[in-house]
Amino acid sequence: MPIERIHGCTGCENCVKACPTDVLRMDPDTGLAFIAHQEACQICHLCRLACPVDAITLTPDKSILPLVSWA
Amino acid sequence: MRPVSQPKEHHMTRNPPGRTPFSTLSRRDLLTIGAVGATALAAPAVIRNLGARPMGQSVKESYDTDVLVIGSGFAGTFAAVEASQKGQRVLMLDKGSVGWSGLSPWASDSRPFDPAIYDREEWMENMSTNCEWINDRGWFDIFMDESLSILDTLDAWGASRCKPFERSRVFRRVLEENGVEIVERVMVTSLLKDAAGRVAGAVGFTFDDTSQDCRAITVTAKATILCTGAGAYKSPGFPNWGQTFDGDAMAYEAGAAITGKEFHDTHGTFSNHSAASYQNWNWAQEVTGAFIMVGAPDRATGGLTIDAALRASASGVARGGGAPGGGTEMPPDMAAMAAAAEKNLAYKGKGFLAREGLTLDFGLPPEGPPPGDGPNKGYQVGGATAGMGVHKSEGVFCADYTCKADGVEGLYAAGDALGSMLCGASYPGRGFSSYGSAIQGRRAARFASEAVAATSTSEVPQSEIDTKIAAMWAPRERQQGYSPDWVTQVLQGTMTPFHILYIKEERRLAGALSSIEYLRKHIVPNLIASSGHELRLAHETANMLLNAEMKLRAGLFRTESRGTHFREDYPARNDDDWHCWVLMRRGTDGAMRMSKHMLPEAWKPDASASYRDTYPRSYPGEDAFRATGQAG
Ligand SMILES: Cc1cc2nc3c(=O)[nH]c(=O)nc-3n(C[C@H](O)[C@H](O)[C@H](O)COP(=O)(O)OP(=O)(O)OC[C@H]3O[C@@H](n4cnc5c(N)ncnc54)[C@H](O)[C@@H]3O)c2cc1C
Ligand code: SF4
Ligand code: SF4
C-alpha cells in the first residue's frame, strides 16, 4: 500500500494542503486527517515531509487494479 | 470505484457525511448493478453513478481581478509577484497549494548563465546540438540574459539554499507580502470569454466536499496567465499525478495553438516498487541546498535522450539480476564525465560561482547511495513519465516571446504550460526547467500587465458563465456512464507501451489513434463522478485523452526522426522538410488541424558540417535509411 497509516495526528492540516492528488482530507468530527482516496497516492512523501509530528507512514508498494472491460 | 482496503483505524477512513459510500464498493459490485440502459450503440456498457446529484443549486463564489494566475509553481509565483509589482490586482488559483503541487517541489538543480565567465556561443551551439536544432534560440538568449537574476531573486527571498519542498513556505510568504490573493484546492476547468471574444477569466470548483459541498468558482479578469505546468498519464514513479495538461486543454478549447507533442520526457523508474516516486527522488528532497550546475550543457550526452527506450527494444531487456539496469542501462562514461568535471572546475570561484554557500555540482556523480535509498531497487524500467513531453517544449504556442497565446487575446502562458521550445526535441541535461519557468512567468506578467493597462473592460455574458459551469458539473449529474479510473486505465494501456509512445511506426500510431478517438468521442461525454474527488478526476481524464490524441497525431505528422521523436519508418533527421514545430489547433468543425511552423534559416545547422557532427546521436537503421531511402 502507498500511504498506509496516520497515527498521532494533531490536526494541523499541513498534509491535506501538501498532497497534490487529494488523497487526504480533514475529518470534521474528529478534527484529524484521514486517508480518503488512497488509490490516488503517488508515493511522493510530500505529506510526510509537511507533517510536524511525523504521523504519516508510507510504503513503496502499490497494487495495480485488475483491468475489466468496462467500469 | 476501486477496491479499497478496509481502514485499519477508524478515524483514518470515513465517507463524507450524507454521501453514498461509493468508494468502498468494488468494481464487481458496480458491474452487477451496472449495464443499465444503453445510451448509444457505440457505447453500450455503462455503470450507474450512485453518487449522482443535481449541482445547479451549488454555492457560487465570484471574484474579479486584473490578472488571474492559474498555477502556483515557479512560473505562477514569479508571474503573480511581477504583476502585483506592476500595480495589478492579482488572484492566484491552484488545484493544489502554493509550491506543494505540480513539478516545482522537486526541482533541485539550476544552471544560471553568467556572462562574466561563460562563452555564450559555446552554450548556444551545445544547446542547439543537444536539442537537435529546433530549440528556440531566441528563448535561450532570454534564458542566458535572465537566469542569473532568477538566482539573485531566489537568494533574496531565501529560496536558493533550502530543500526543494521548503520553497513552498517561501513562495507563500512572498506572494502574501506582494498582496496576491490566493485561492487553493480549486480545479479550474474552463476559460471564460467576454463579448468581444477575449479570454476574460476562468471557472473551476472546490473538490474537497468532506465538510462542505463543492462550490463553483468564477473569476473574471482582464488577463489570464496559465502557469498550469505540464502533465502525464498518472504514470508510476514520477511525482506528477496532479498534472494532466489542463492548461493545454483549456487553451485549445479557447482557440490557441498547441505545440511540441511529438517529443517525450524519458525518465524511468525501478522494477521493485515502480510506483514509488519518492524512492526515485529522495536524494532531491534529502540533500541540503539546491545544486548549481556549472559550465555549458554537453552537446551530445547528458539529458533525457531516447536511448534507453531504443536499447530496451533492441537488446531484449534482460530481466532481473545481471548488469545494472538489467541490460538496458549503459554504464556511465566515467572518462567523459571526469573530463567534463575537469573543465567545469576551471570556473570554480569565478563570477557568481565565487559566492559563499552555494552547492555546486561539477559534473561527477555523488559518492555513495543517496540517503534513504533502499538496498535493492531492482532494474531500471521505462516510462515513469509516460505522456509528458520535453520540459518547456510542449504546450501553448506563442509566436513572439510575449507569452501571449498566438491568436487569442487576453490569454498568456508560462513555464511548463508554455510550448516555448526552449529545449527543442530533447531535454539537454539538468537545470533549465525551473528557472525557465520563473523567467517566463515574470515575462508573461510584464506583457499581460501592459495589455491590462490598454484594455477597456468588457462584460463576460452570464450565458457564457452558465454554460461553462454546467459543463463542469455534468459528470457529477450524469446518472450512468464510465468511471474516470477505468478510462484512465484504458488510456494508460493504450499509450504507455514503448512500441506506441517511444518507438513509433505509422500503422501502430494509427491503431492507437483510432482507440483514443473512440474514447474521446463516446466515453468522454459519458464520464461520471460520484464525488468532488472523482469530478476532478473526470476532467483530468478528458484532458489526458486530448493530450493522447495530440501526441499520436503529432507523431504521425512528423515523418522524420529527431531527438526523442523516433519513427522506425523514417529513422533519420530531415532538415529540408522538418526544421519546424508542429502546431495543433481546433478547427471550426471541432477537428484537430495540424500545421508546420517553419524556423528561421539562420537556426539551421551549418550545411558544411558532417551529418554526424550535426547530429552526434544515432538511431537504429539510420545510416542504411540515409543511404537507400528505405527503412529496414
Ligand atoms: C522529480 C523532478 C525533478 C526535477 N528536477 C529538476 C531540476 O533539477 N532542475 C530544474 O530546473 N527542473 C527540474 N524539474 C522540472 C521543474 O520542476 C519544472 O519544470 C518546473 O518546476 C515547472 O514549474 P511550473 O511553475 O511551470 O509548473 P508546475 O510546478 O508544474 O506548477 C503547475 C501548477 O499548476 C497547478 N494546476 C495545474 N492544473 C490546474 C488546474 N486545472 N486548476 C488549477 N491549478 C492547476 C498545479 O497544481 C501546480 O501547482 C524536475 C521535476 C520533477 C518532477
Ligand atoms: S505520498 Fe504524496 S500522494 Fe501520497 S498521500 Fe502523501 S502527499 Fe499525497
Ligand atoms: S500534517 Fe501531520 S499533524 Fe498535521 S494534519 Fe497531517 S497528519 Fe495530522
Coordinates of C-alpha atoms and ligand atoms in Angstrom, one line a residue, chain A residues 20, chain B residues 70-77 93-111 167 186-189 227-230 238-240 242-247 250 267 281 283-284 388 391-392 414-417 427 430-438 536 543, ligand 1:
Chain A
P20 CA -1.0 17.2 -4.8
Chain B
I70 CA -3.6 29.8 -12.7
G71 CA -0.9 27.6 -11.0
S72 CA 1.5 28.4 -8.2
G73 CA 4.8 26.8 -9.0
F74 CA 7.9 28.7 -10.3
A75 CA 6.0 30.2 -13.2
G76 CA 2.9 31.2 -11.3
T77 CA 4.8 32.6 -8.3
L93 CA -5.9 29.8 -8.3
D94 CA -4.4 26.3 -7.8
K95 CA -5.8 22.8 -7.7
G96 CA -3.2 22.0 -5.1
S97 CA -1.5 24.6 -2.9
V98 CA 1.4 27.1 -3.3
G99 CA 4.7 25.4 -4.0
W100 CA 3.5 21.9 -3.0
S101 CA 1.8 20.8 -6.2
G102 CA 3.0 20.5 -9.8
L103 CA 6.6 19.7 -10.5
S104 CA 8.0 22.7 -8.7
P105 CA 8.5 21.0 -5.3
W106 CA 11.1 18.7 -6.9
A107 CA 13.5 20.8 -8.9
S108 CA 16.9 20.7 -7.3
D109 CA 19.3 21.9 -10.0
S110 CA 19.7 25.1 -11.9
R111 CA 22.2 26.2 -14.5
R167 CA 10.4 26.6 -1.1
V186 CA -9.7 24.8 -6.9
M187 CA -9.8 22.7 -10.1
V188 CA -10.0 25.1 -13.0
T189 CA -11.9 23.6 -15.9
C227 CA 1.0 28.5 -15.2
T228 CA -0.6 25.1 -15.0
G229 CA 2.5 23.0 -15.8
A230 CA 2.6 20.0 -18.0
F238 CA 7.3 10.2 -11.0
P239 CA 5.6 12.8 -8.8
N240 CA 3.3 14.4 -11.3
G242 CA -1.7 16.0 -10.2
Q243 CA -0.6 17.3 -13.6
T244 CA -2.9 16.4 -16.6
F245 CA -2.3 19.0 -19.3
D246 CA -5.2 21.1 -18.0
G247 CA -3.7 24.3 -19.4
M250 CA -8.3 25.0 -21.7
H267 CA 12.6 9.3 -17.1
W281 CA 13.7 11.3 -6.0
W283 CA 18.0 12.5 -3.0
A284 CA 16.5 15.7 -4.2
M388 CA 4.9 14.1 -20.5
H391 CA 10.1 20.3 -20.3
K392 CA 9.5 23.7 -21.8
A414 CA 4.4 30.5 -18.9
G415 CA 6.6 27.7 -17.7
D416 CA 5.9 24.1 -18.4
A417 CA 2.5 25.2 -19.8
Y427 CA 16.0 17.9 -22.6
R430 CA 19.8 19.4 -15.9
G431 CA 18.9 22.8 -14.7
F432 CA 16.9 24.7 -17.4
S433 CA 13.4 24.0 -16.4
S434 CA 12.6 25.6 -13.1
Y435 CA 14.5 28.8 -13.9
G436 CA 13.0 28.7 -17.4
S437 CA 9.5 28.7 -15.7
A438 CA 10.4 31.6 -13.5
R536 CA -11.7 16.4 -10.6
N543 CA -7.6 16.4 -20.6
Ligands
LIG1 C1 11.3 14.8 -9.9 C2 11.5 16.1 -10.6 C3 12.8 16.6 -10.7 C4 13.1 17.8 -11.4 N1 14.4 18.3 -11.3 C5 14.6 19.5 -11.9 C6 15.9 20.1 -11.7 O1 16.7 19.6 -11.0 N2 16.1 21.4 -12.2 C7 15.1 22.0 -12.9 O2 15.3 23.1 -13.4 N3 13.9 21.4 -13.1 C8 13.6 20.2 -12.6 N4 12.4 19.6 -12.7 C9 11.4 20.3 -13.6 C10 10.8 21.5 -12.9 O3 10.4 21.1 -11.6 C11 9.6 22.0 -13.6 O4 9.8 22.2 -15.0 C12 9.1 23.4 -13.0 O5 9.0 23.3 -11.6 C13 7.8 23.7 -13.6 O6 7.2 24.8 -13.0 P1 5.9 25.4 -13.4 O7 5.6 26.5 -12.5 O8 5.9 25.8 -14.9 O9 4.8 24.3 -13.3 P2 4.4 23.4 -12.0 O10 5.4 23.5 -10.9 O11 4.1 22.0 -12.5 O12 3.1 24.1 -11.5 C14 1.9 23.9 -12.1 C15 0.8 24.3 -11.1 O13 -0.4 24.4 -11.7 C16 -1.5 23.9 -11.0 N5 -2.5 23.4 -11.9 C17 -2.4 22.6 -12.9 N6 -3.6 22.4 -13.5 C18 -4.5 23.1 -12.8 C19 -5.9 23.4 -12.9 N7 -6.7 22.8 -13.8 N8 -6.5 24.2 -12.0 C20 -5.8 24.8 -11.0 N9 -4.4 24.6 -10.9 C21 -3.8 23.8 -11.7 C22 -0.8 22.7 -10.3 O14 -1.5 22.3 -9.1 C23 0.6 23.3 -10.0 O15 0.7 23.9 -8.7 C24 12.1 18.4 -12.0 C25 10.8 17.9 -12.0 C26 10.5 16.8 -11.3 C27 9.1 16.3 -11.2

